[in-house]
Amino acid sequence: MAILLKVMRRIALPGQGLYAIRTLAAAGVIYGVASIAHGSGFLAVFVAGLLVGDARAPYKGEIERFHISLANLAEMVVFATLGLTIHLSDLRHSNQWLDGLLLALILALIARPLAVGPLLLPFRMRWRDRIFVMWGGLRGAVPILLAAFAVLRGVDESRRLYGIVFVVVCFSVVVQGTSIPFVAARLGIPMRKSGPPGVRRFVVAPGSRADGERIGSLPIGDRSWVTRIRRGKTELAADGPTQLQPGDEVHAVTDIQDVDGLRRLFERAKTRS
């Protein structure tokens, strides 16, 4: 993971779109190496995503949006495949729909709270936030994919398992998925949509928080990244050790909700207490 982070941070690419492609290629390499080592490629990529996801990197917002779009496309393909391969008449055999519904209720009301609740204890969270996390979660495509693998491998009772997974996924998507806004409103959890990202230009003002500070010590968050610094006609390195001066022109890739914070950081003088 350390090598991947160094590559993401230090090796510049000629186009913004290539940064997301690079992470996709890295995921393929990690999956392949884990598979060759007789491990789980899915688990290896998942762990790598957890470790790299919290790290700061150039164009992180664009990378996340690319993979979210790719994941949404993959989910549509998986659900379309599920609809084409399941026979609703088969769900009546051996009470597959009843077994699936009972399993879905157990997972949502018992198993997930018991598994997630203790993991949230070390964090300082309101009880409302804890309930919301225990109710929500990613579900759908992965169970379908694993059940499909069982069918392709000819596992005993795989068709029955596939039907049960279909019922569980339908419950998760229809009941839990559509109830997220309602649950958030009832618990007082604020929800907002992320705005489109872009490159913003700031000029360092005398007496501002950024005046005299190094890039690496600025509190710009993990979704913003300084890509360019101009001092007069001179182009400076946009990395941690570079110290800013009044009049420096700073270009940063950031989400729209972070623009005001960056403007206060670069363009407004510090208030005296």
mmCIF file of C-alpha atoms in Angstrom:
data_model
loop_
_atom_site.group_PDB
_atom_site.id
_atom_site.type_symbol
_atom_site.label_atom_id
_atom_site.label_comp_id
_atom_site.label_asym_id
_atom_site.label_seq_id
_atom_site.Cartn_x
_atom_site.Cartn_y
_atom_site.Cartn_z
ATOM 1 C CA MET A 1 0.000 0.000 0.000
ATOM 2 C CA ALA A 2 2.898 2.338 0.740
ATOM 3 C CA ILE A 3 4.185 1.881 -2.804
ATOM 4 C CA LEU A 4 0.752 2.610 -4.261
ATOM 5 C CA LEU A 5 0.419 5.789 -2.195
ATOM 6 C CA LYS A 6 3.860 7.008 -3.291
ATOM 7 C CA VAL A 7 2.963 6.385 -6.926
ATOM 8 C CA MET A 8 -0.347 8.237 -6.556
ATOM 9 C CA ARG A 9 1.275 11.228 -4.880
ATOM 10 C CA ARG A 10 4.584 11.629 -6.667
ATOM 11 C CA ILE A 11 4.092 10.478 -10.241
ATOM 12 C CA ALA A 12 2.228 13.071 -12.282
ATOM 13 C CA LEU A 13 0.181 12.073 -15.308
ATOM 14 C CA PRO A 14 -0.516 14.128 -18.453
ATOM 15 C CA GLY A 15 -4.303 14.121 -18.035
ATOM 16 C CA GLN A 16 -6.758 14.279 -15.123
ATOM 17 C CA GLY A 17 -8.709 11.276 -16.371
ATOM 18 C CA LEU A 18 -5.640 9.065 -16.186
ATOM 19 C CA TYR A 19 -5.464 9.283 -12.390
ATOM 20 C CA ALA A 20 -8.669 7.274 -12.025
ATOM 21 C CA ILE A 21 -7.522 4.780 -14.666
ATOM 22 C CA ARG A 22 -4.285 4.306 -12.727
ATOM 23 C CA THR A 23 -6.124 3.342 -9.550
ATOM 24 C CA LEU A 24 -8.293 0.933 -11.543
ATOM 25 C CA ALA A 25 -5.174 -0.701 -12.982
ATOM 26 C CA ALA A 26 -3.688 -0.885 -9.482
ATOM 27 C CA ALA A 27 -6.815 -2.687 -8.259
ATOM 28 C CA GLY A 28 -6.384 -5.210 -11.067
ATOM 29 C CA VAL A 29 -2.767 -5.800 -10.116
ATOM 30 C CA ILE A 30 -3.655 -6.262 -6.442
ATOM 31 C CA TYR A 31 -6.428 -8.697 -7.354
ATOM 32 C CA GLY A 32 -4.111 -10.681 -9.607
ATOM 33 C CA VAL A 33 -1.267 -10.872 -7.093
ATOM 34 C CA ALA A 34 -3.625 -12.037 -4.344
ATOM 35 C CA SER A 35 -5.146 -14.674 -6.631
ATOM 36 C CA ILE A 36 -1.717 -15.984 -7.666
ATOM 37 C CA ALA A 37 -0.821 -16.239 -3.976
ATOM 38 C CA HIS A 38 -3.985 -18.368 -3.481
ATOM 39 C CA GLY A 39 -5.682 -15.579 -1.548
ATOM 40 C CA SER A 40 -8.886 -13.665 -2.035
ATOM 41 C CA GLY A 41 -8.602 -11.023 -4.717
ATOM 42 C CA PHE A 42 -11.870 -9.399 -3.623
ATOM 43 C CA LEU A 43 -10.668 -9.111 -0.028
ATOM 44 C CA ALA A 44 -7.269 -7.773 -1.090
ATOM 45 C CA VAL A 45 -8.817 -5.003 -3.195
ATOM 46 C CA PHE A 46 -11.294 -4.217 -0.422
ATOM 47 C CA VAL A 47 -8.541 -3.842 2.193
ATOM 48 C CA ALA A 48 -6.446 -1.779 -0.222
ATOM 49 C CA GLY A 49 -9.399 0.536 -0.773
ATOM 50 C CA LEU A 50 -9.833 1.009 2.973
ATOM 51 C CA LEU A 51 -6.166 1.858 3.452
ATOM 52 C CA VAL A 52 -5.823 4.143 0.448
ATOM 53 C CA GLY A 53 -9.274 5.716 0.698
ATOM 54 C CA ASP A 54 -8.423 7.869 3.728
ATOM 55 C CA ALA A 55 -5.100 9.088 2.338
ATOM 56 C CA ARG A 56 -4.683 12.427 0.593
ATOM 57 C CA ALA A 57 -3.823 12.284 -3.093
ATOM 58 C CA PRO A 58 -4.110 14.502 -6.192
ATOM 59 C CA TYR A 59 -7.520 14.505 -7.860
ATOM 60 C CA LYS A 60 -8.968 12.341 -5.118
ATOM 61 C CA GLY A 61 -12.451 13.666 -5.774
ATOM 62 C CA GLU A 62 -12.262 12.762 -9.471
ATOM 63 C CA ILE A 63 -10.936 9.302 -8.617
ATOM 64 C CA GLU A 64 -13.781 8.659 -6.188
ATOM 65 C CA ARG A 65 -16.433 9.862 -8.629
ATOM 66 C CA PHE A 66 -15.020 7.667 -11.397
ATOM 67 C CA HIS A 67 -15.115 4.550 -9.242
ATOM 68 C CA ILE A 68 -18.572 5.389 -7.889
ATOM 69 C CA SER A 69 -19.858 5.676 -11.456
ATOM 70 C CA LEU A 70 -18.126 2.440 -12.415
ATOM 71 C CA ALA A 71 -19.585 0.691 -9.370
ATOM 72 C CA ASN A 72 -23.076 1.946 -10.227
ATOM 73 C CA LEU A 73 -22.695 0.615 -13.760
ATOM 74 C CA ALA A 74 -21.519 -2.746 -12.439
ATOM 75 C CA GLU A 75 -24.478 -2.903 -10.060
ATOM 76 C CA MET A 76 -26.912 -2.264 -12.916
ATOM 77 C CA VAL A 77 -25.325 -5.095 -14.898
ATOM 78 C CA VAL A 78 -25.491 -7.441 -11.905
ATOM 79 C CA PHE A 79 -29.122 -6.632 -11.171
ATOM 80 C CA ALA A 80 -30.061 -7.005 -14.816
ATOM 81 C CA THR A 81 -28.361 -10.396 -14.817
ATOM 82 C CA LEU A 82 -30.237 -11.349 -11.667
ATOM 83 C CA GLY A 83 -33.544 -10.437 -13.266
ATOM 84 C CA LEU A 84 -32.749 -12.514 -16.350
ATOM 85 C CA THR A 85 -31.620 -15.602 -14.430
ATOM 86 C CA ILE A 86 -34.190 -15.845 -11.634
ATOM 87 C CA HIS A 87 -37.524 -17.570 -12.089
ATOM 88 C CA LEU A 88 -40.173 -16.200 -9.737
ATOM 89 C CA SER A 89 -42.115 -19.436 -9.905
ATOM 90 C CA ASP A 90 -39.145 -21.257 -8.357
ATOM 91 C CA LEU A 91 -39.350 -19.104 -5.230
ATOM 92 C CA ARG A 92 -42.481 -20.965 -4.169
ATOM 93 C CA HIS A 93 -40.623 -24.246 -4.069
ATOM 94 C CA SER A 94 -39.181 -25.134 -0.650
ATOM 95 C CA ASN A 95 -40.456 -21.804 0.706
ATOM 96 C CA GLN A 96 -37.512 -19.873 -0.711
ATOM 97 C CA TRP A 97 -39.324 -16.540 -0.417
ATOM 98 C CA LEU A 98 -40.149 -17.181 3.263
ATOM 99 C CA ASP A 99 -36.596 -18.268 4.086
ATOM 100 C CA GLY A 100 -35.226 -15.233 2.292
ATOM 101 C CA LEU A 101 -37.580 -12.835 4.073
ATOM 102 C CA LEU A 102 -36.754 -14.289 7.501
ATOM 103 C CA LEU A 103 -33.024 -14.119 6.725
ATOM 104 C CA ALA A 104 -33.348 -10.508 5.576
ATOM 105 C CA LEU A 105 -35.143 -9.528 8.803
ATOM 106 C CA ILE A 106 -32.523 -11.298 10.917
ATOM 107 C CA LEU A 107 -29.692 -9.572 9.047
ATOM 108 C CA ALA A 108 -31.270 -6.111 9.258
ATOM 109 C CA LEU A 109 -32.628 -6.195 12.814
ATOM 110 C CA ILE A 110 -30.252 -8.539 14.662
ATOM 111 C CA ALA A 111 -27.060 -9.547 12.863
ATOM 112 C CA ARG A 112 -25.980 -6.137 11.526
ATOM 113 C CA PRO A 113 -26.652 -4.191 14.770
ATOM 114 C CA LEU A 114 -24.804 -6.841 16.804
ATOM 115 C CA ALA A 115 -21.861 -6.790 14.399
ATOM 116 C CA VAL A 116 -21.632 -3.042 13.756
ATOM 117 C CA GLY A 117 -22.698 -1.704 17.159
ATOM 118 C CA PRO A 118 -19.619 -2.865 19.127
ATOM 119 C CA LEU A 119 -17.312 -1.534 16.392
ATOM 120 C CA LEU A 120 -18.761 1.951 16.908
ATOM 121 C CA LEU A 121 -18.142 2.016 20.663
ATOM 122 C CA PRO A 122 -14.617 3.540 20.452
ATOM 123 C CA PHE A 123 -15.964 6.490 18.465
ATOM 124 C CA ARG A 124 -17.658 9.511 19.979
ATOM 125 C CA MET A 125 -20.974 9.420 18.181
ATOM 126 C CA ARG A 126 -24.510 10.346 19.084
ATOM 127 C CA TRP A 127 -26.861 7.448 19.617
ATOM 128 C CA ARG A 128 -28.813 8.662 16.574
ATOM 129 C CA ASP A 129 -25.711 8.410 14.398
ATOM 130 C CA ARG A 130 -25.054 4.893 15.679
ATOM 131 C CA ILE A 131 -28.573 3.757 14.833
ATOM 132 C CA PHE A 132 -28.308 5.266 11.367
ATOM 133 C CA VAL A 133 -25.015 3.467 10.653
ATOM 134 C CA MET A 134 -26.413 0.177 11.947
ATOM 135 C CA TRP A 135 -29.462 0.516 9.703
ATOM 136 C CA GLY A 136 -27.678 1.578 6.527
ATOM 137 C CA GLY A 137 -24.871 -0.087 4.621
ATOM 138 C CA LEU A 138 -23.719 -1.404 1.278
ATOM 139 C CA ARG A 139 -25.602 -4.434 0.086
ATOM 140 C CA GLY A 140 -26.882 -5.992 -3.127
ATOM 141 C CA ALA A 141 -24.329 -6.681 -5.840
ATOM 142 C CA VAL A 142 -21.804 -8.670 -3.797
ATOM 143 C CA PRO A 143 -24.311 -11.292 -2.475
ATOM 144 C CA ILE A 144 -25.658 -11.745 -6.004
ATOM 145 C CA LEU A 145 -22.166 -12.212 -7.404
ATOM 146 C CA LEU A 146 -21.171 -14.736 -4.726
ATOM 147 C CA ALA A 147 -24.415 -16.660 -5.190
ATOM 148 C CA ALA A 148 -23.796 -16.717 -8.949
ATOM 149 C CA PHE A 149 -20.342 -18.190 -8.332
ATOM 150 C CA ALA A 150 -21.978 -20.957 -6.304
ATOM 151 C CA VAL A 151 -24.340 -21.744 -9.193
ATOM 152 C CA LEU A 152 -21.503 -21.762 -11.740
ATOM 153 C CA ARG A 153 -19.453 -24.100 -9.551
ATOM 154 C CA GLY A 154 -22.363 -26.505 -9.206
ATOM 155 C CA VAL A 155 -22.552 -26.288 -5.416
ATOM 156 C CA ASP A 156 -25.277 -28.393 -3.818
ATOM 157 C CA GLU A 157 -28.551 -26.476 -3.379
ATOM 158 C CA SER A 158 -27.010 -23.538 -5.224
ATOM 159 C CA ARG A 159 -30.231 -22.741 -7.102
ATOM 160 C CA ARG A 160 -32.142 -22.589 -3.819
ATOM 161 C CA LEU A 161 -29.404 -20.374 -2.362
ATOM 162 C CA TYR A 162 -29.643 -18.127 -5.416
ATOM 163 C CA GLY A 163 -33.384 -17.700 -4.869
ATOM 164 C CA ILE A 164 -32.932 -16.871 -1.184
ATOM 165 C CA VAL A 165 -30.283 -14.279 -2.046
ATOM 166 C CA PHE A 166 -32.715 -12.739 -4.534
ATOM 167 C CA VAL A 167 -35.323 -12.251 -1.797
ATOM 168 C CA VAL A 168 -32.752 -10.845 0.658
ATOM 169 C CA VAL A 169 -31.425 -8.390 -1.922
ATOM 170 C CA CYS A 170 -34.925 -7.273 -2.896
ATOM 171 C CA PHE A 171 -35.748 -6.608 0.761
ATOM 172 C CA SER A 172 -32.491 -4.705 1.272
ATOM 173 C CA VAL A 173 -32.962 -2.521 -1.797
ATOM 174 C CA VAL A 174 -36.706 -1.902 -1.554
ATOM 175 C CA VAL A 175 -37.099 -1.605 2.225
ATOM 176 C CA GLN A 176 -33.749 -0.498 3.624
ATOM 177 C CA GLY A 177 -32.518 1.387 0.575
ATOM 178 C CA THR A 178 -35.613 3.518 0.054
ATOM 179 C CA SER A 179 -36.001 4.154 3.797
ATOM 180 C CA ILE A 180 -32.597 5.847 4.201
ATOM 181 C CA PRO A 181 -33.909 9.432 3.655
ATOM 182 C CA PHE A 182 -36.871 8.757 5.963
ATOM 183 C CA VAL A 183 -34.677 7.277 8.715
ATOM 184 C CA ALA A 184 -32.186 10.134 8.396
ATOM 185 C CA ALA A 185 -34.962 12.702 8.748
ATOM 186 C CA ARG A 186 -36.484 10.952 11.755
ATOM 187 C CA LEU A 187 -33.099 10.722 13.493
ATOM 188 C CA GLY A 188 -32.115 14.274 12.621
ATOM 189 C CA ILE A 189 -29.187 13.224 10.432
ATOM 190 C CA PRO A 190 -28.379 15.973 7.876
ATOM 191 C CA MET A 191 -28.017 14.836 4.284
ATOM 192 C CA ARG A 192 -26.574 16.822 1.397
ATOM 193 C CA LYS A 193 -25.486 16.308 -2.168
ATOM 194 C CA SER A 194 -21.891 16.900 -3.193
ATOM 195 C CA GLY A 195 -21.424 19.613 -5.748
ATOM 196 C CA PRO A 196 -19.307 19.312 -8.894
ATOM 197 C CA PRO A 197 -15.532 19.604 -8.389
ATOM 198 C CA GLY A 198 -13.252 21.976 -10.209
ATOM 199 C CA VAL A 199 -9.981 23.852 -10.215
ATOM 200 C CA ARG A 200 -10.230 27.053 -8.181
ATOM 201 C CA ARG A 201 -7.808 29.980 -8.170
ATOM 202 C CA PHE A 202 -6.858 31.818 -4.994
ATOM 203 C CA VAL A 203 -4.414 34.659 -4.310
ATOM 204 C CA VAL A 204 -2.643 34.602 -0.955
ATOM 205 C CA ALA A 205 -3.525 37.768 0.950
ATOM 206 C CA PRO A 206 -1.150 39.474 3.403
ATOM 207 C CA GLY A 207 -1.903 38.361 6.954
ATOM 208 C CA SER A 208 -4.004 35.398 5.846
ATOM 209 C CA ARG A 209 -3.755 31.984 7.450
ATOM 210 C CA ALA A 210 -1.746 30.737 4.453
ATOM 211 C CA ASP A 211 0.714 33.674 4.539
ATOM 212 C CA GLY A 212 4.133 32.237 5.418
ATOM 213 C CA GLU A 213 2.824 28.696 5.807
ATOM 214 C CA ARG A 214 4.064 25.608 4.034
ATOM 215 C CA ILE A 215 1.668 23.736 1.762
ATOM 216 C CA GLY A 216 1.994 20.588 3.830
ATOM 217 C CA SER A 217 0.860 22.332 7.037
ATOM 218 C CA LEU A 218 -2.268 23.964 5.623
ATOM 219 C CA PRO A 219 -5.628 22.547 6.836
ATOM 220 C CA ILE A 220 -7.139 22.133 3.379
ATOM 221 C CA GLY A 221 -8.854 18.794 4.045
ATOM 222 C CA ASP A 222 -8.540 15.478 2.265
ATOM 223 C CA ARG A 223 -10.711 16.399 -0.737
ATOM 224 C CA SER A 224 -8.677 19.385 -1.851
ATOM 225 C CA TRP A 225 -5.279 19.377 -3.494
ATOM 226 C CA VAL A 226 -2.962 22.191 -4.498
ATOM 227 C CA THR A 227 -1.901 21.580 -8.089
ATOM 228 C CA ARG A 228 -0.140 24.798 -9.080
ATOM 229 C CA ILE A 229 1.587 27.790 -7.490
ATOM 230 C CA ARG A 230 2.721 30.884 -9.390
ATOM 231 C CA ARG A 231 4.835 33.641 -7.875
ATOM 232 C CA GLY A 232 4.972 36.367 -10.465
ATOM 233 C CA LYS A 233 6.261 34.635 -13.589
ATOM 234 C CA THR A 234 7.840 31.782 -11.627
ATOM 235 C CA GLU A 235 6.216 28.365 -11.307
ATOM 236 C CA LEU A 236 6.771 26.827 -7.870
ATOM 237 C CA ALA A 237 6.553 23.194 -6.845
ATOM 238 C CA ALA A 238 3.077 22.449 -5.461
ATOM 239 C CA ASP A 239 4.294 20.160 -2.695
ATOM 240 C CA GLY A 240 4.552 20.160 1.085
ATOM 241 C CA PRO A 241 7.796 22.133 1.705
ATOM 242 C CA THR A 242 6.829 25.107 -0.493
ATOM 243 C CA GLN A 243 6.253 28.204 1.658
ATOM 244 C CA LEU A 244 3.598 30.636 0.503
ATOM 245 C CA GLN A 245 3.968 34.405 0.298
ATOM 246 C CA PRO A 246 1.473 37.227 -0.245
ATOM 247 C CA GLY A 247 0.534 37.524 -3.893
ATOM 248 C CA ASP A 248 1.138 33.873 -4.695
ATOM 249 C CA GLU A 249 -1.441 32.472 -7.091
ATOM 250 C CA VAL A 250 -2.644 29.095 -5.865
ATOM 251 C CA HIS A 251 -4.645 26.661 -8.007
ATOM 252 C CA ALA A 252 -6.433 23.919 -6.109
ATOM 253 C CA VAL A 253 -8.701 21.042 -7.086
ATOM 254 C CA THR A 254 -11.585 21.042 -4.613
ATOM 255 C CA ASP A 255 -15.255 20.282 -4.122
ATOM 256 C CA ILE A 256 -17.623 23.204 -4.310
ATOM 257 C CA GLN A 257 -18.597 22.958 -0.622
ATOM 258 C CA ASP A 258 -14.950 23.491 0.386
ATOM 259 C CA VAL A 259 -14.442 26.657 -1.677
ATOM 260 C CA ASP A 260 -15.507 29.064 1.076
ATOM 261 C CA GLY A 261 -13.145 27.445 3.558
ATOM 262 C CA LEU A 262 -10.225 27.685 1.141
ATOM 263 C CA ARG A 263 -11.084 31.301 0.374
ATOM 264 C CA ARG A 264 -10.917 32.136 4.080
ATOM 265 C CA LEU A 265 -7.639 30.275 4.284
ATOM 266 C CA PHE A 266 -5.918 32.036 1.391
ATOM 267 C CA GLU A 267 -7.653 35.358 0.831
ATOM 268 C CA ARG A 268 -8.851 36.645 4.198
ATOM 269 C CA ALA A 269 -6.685 38.106 6.931
ATOM 270 C CA LYS A 270 -6.649 36.335 10.270
ATOM 271 C CA THR A 271 -8.914 37.855 12.867
ATOM 272 C CA ARG A 272 -7.247 39.132 15.984
ATOM 273 C CA SER A 273 -8.570 37.866 19.293
#
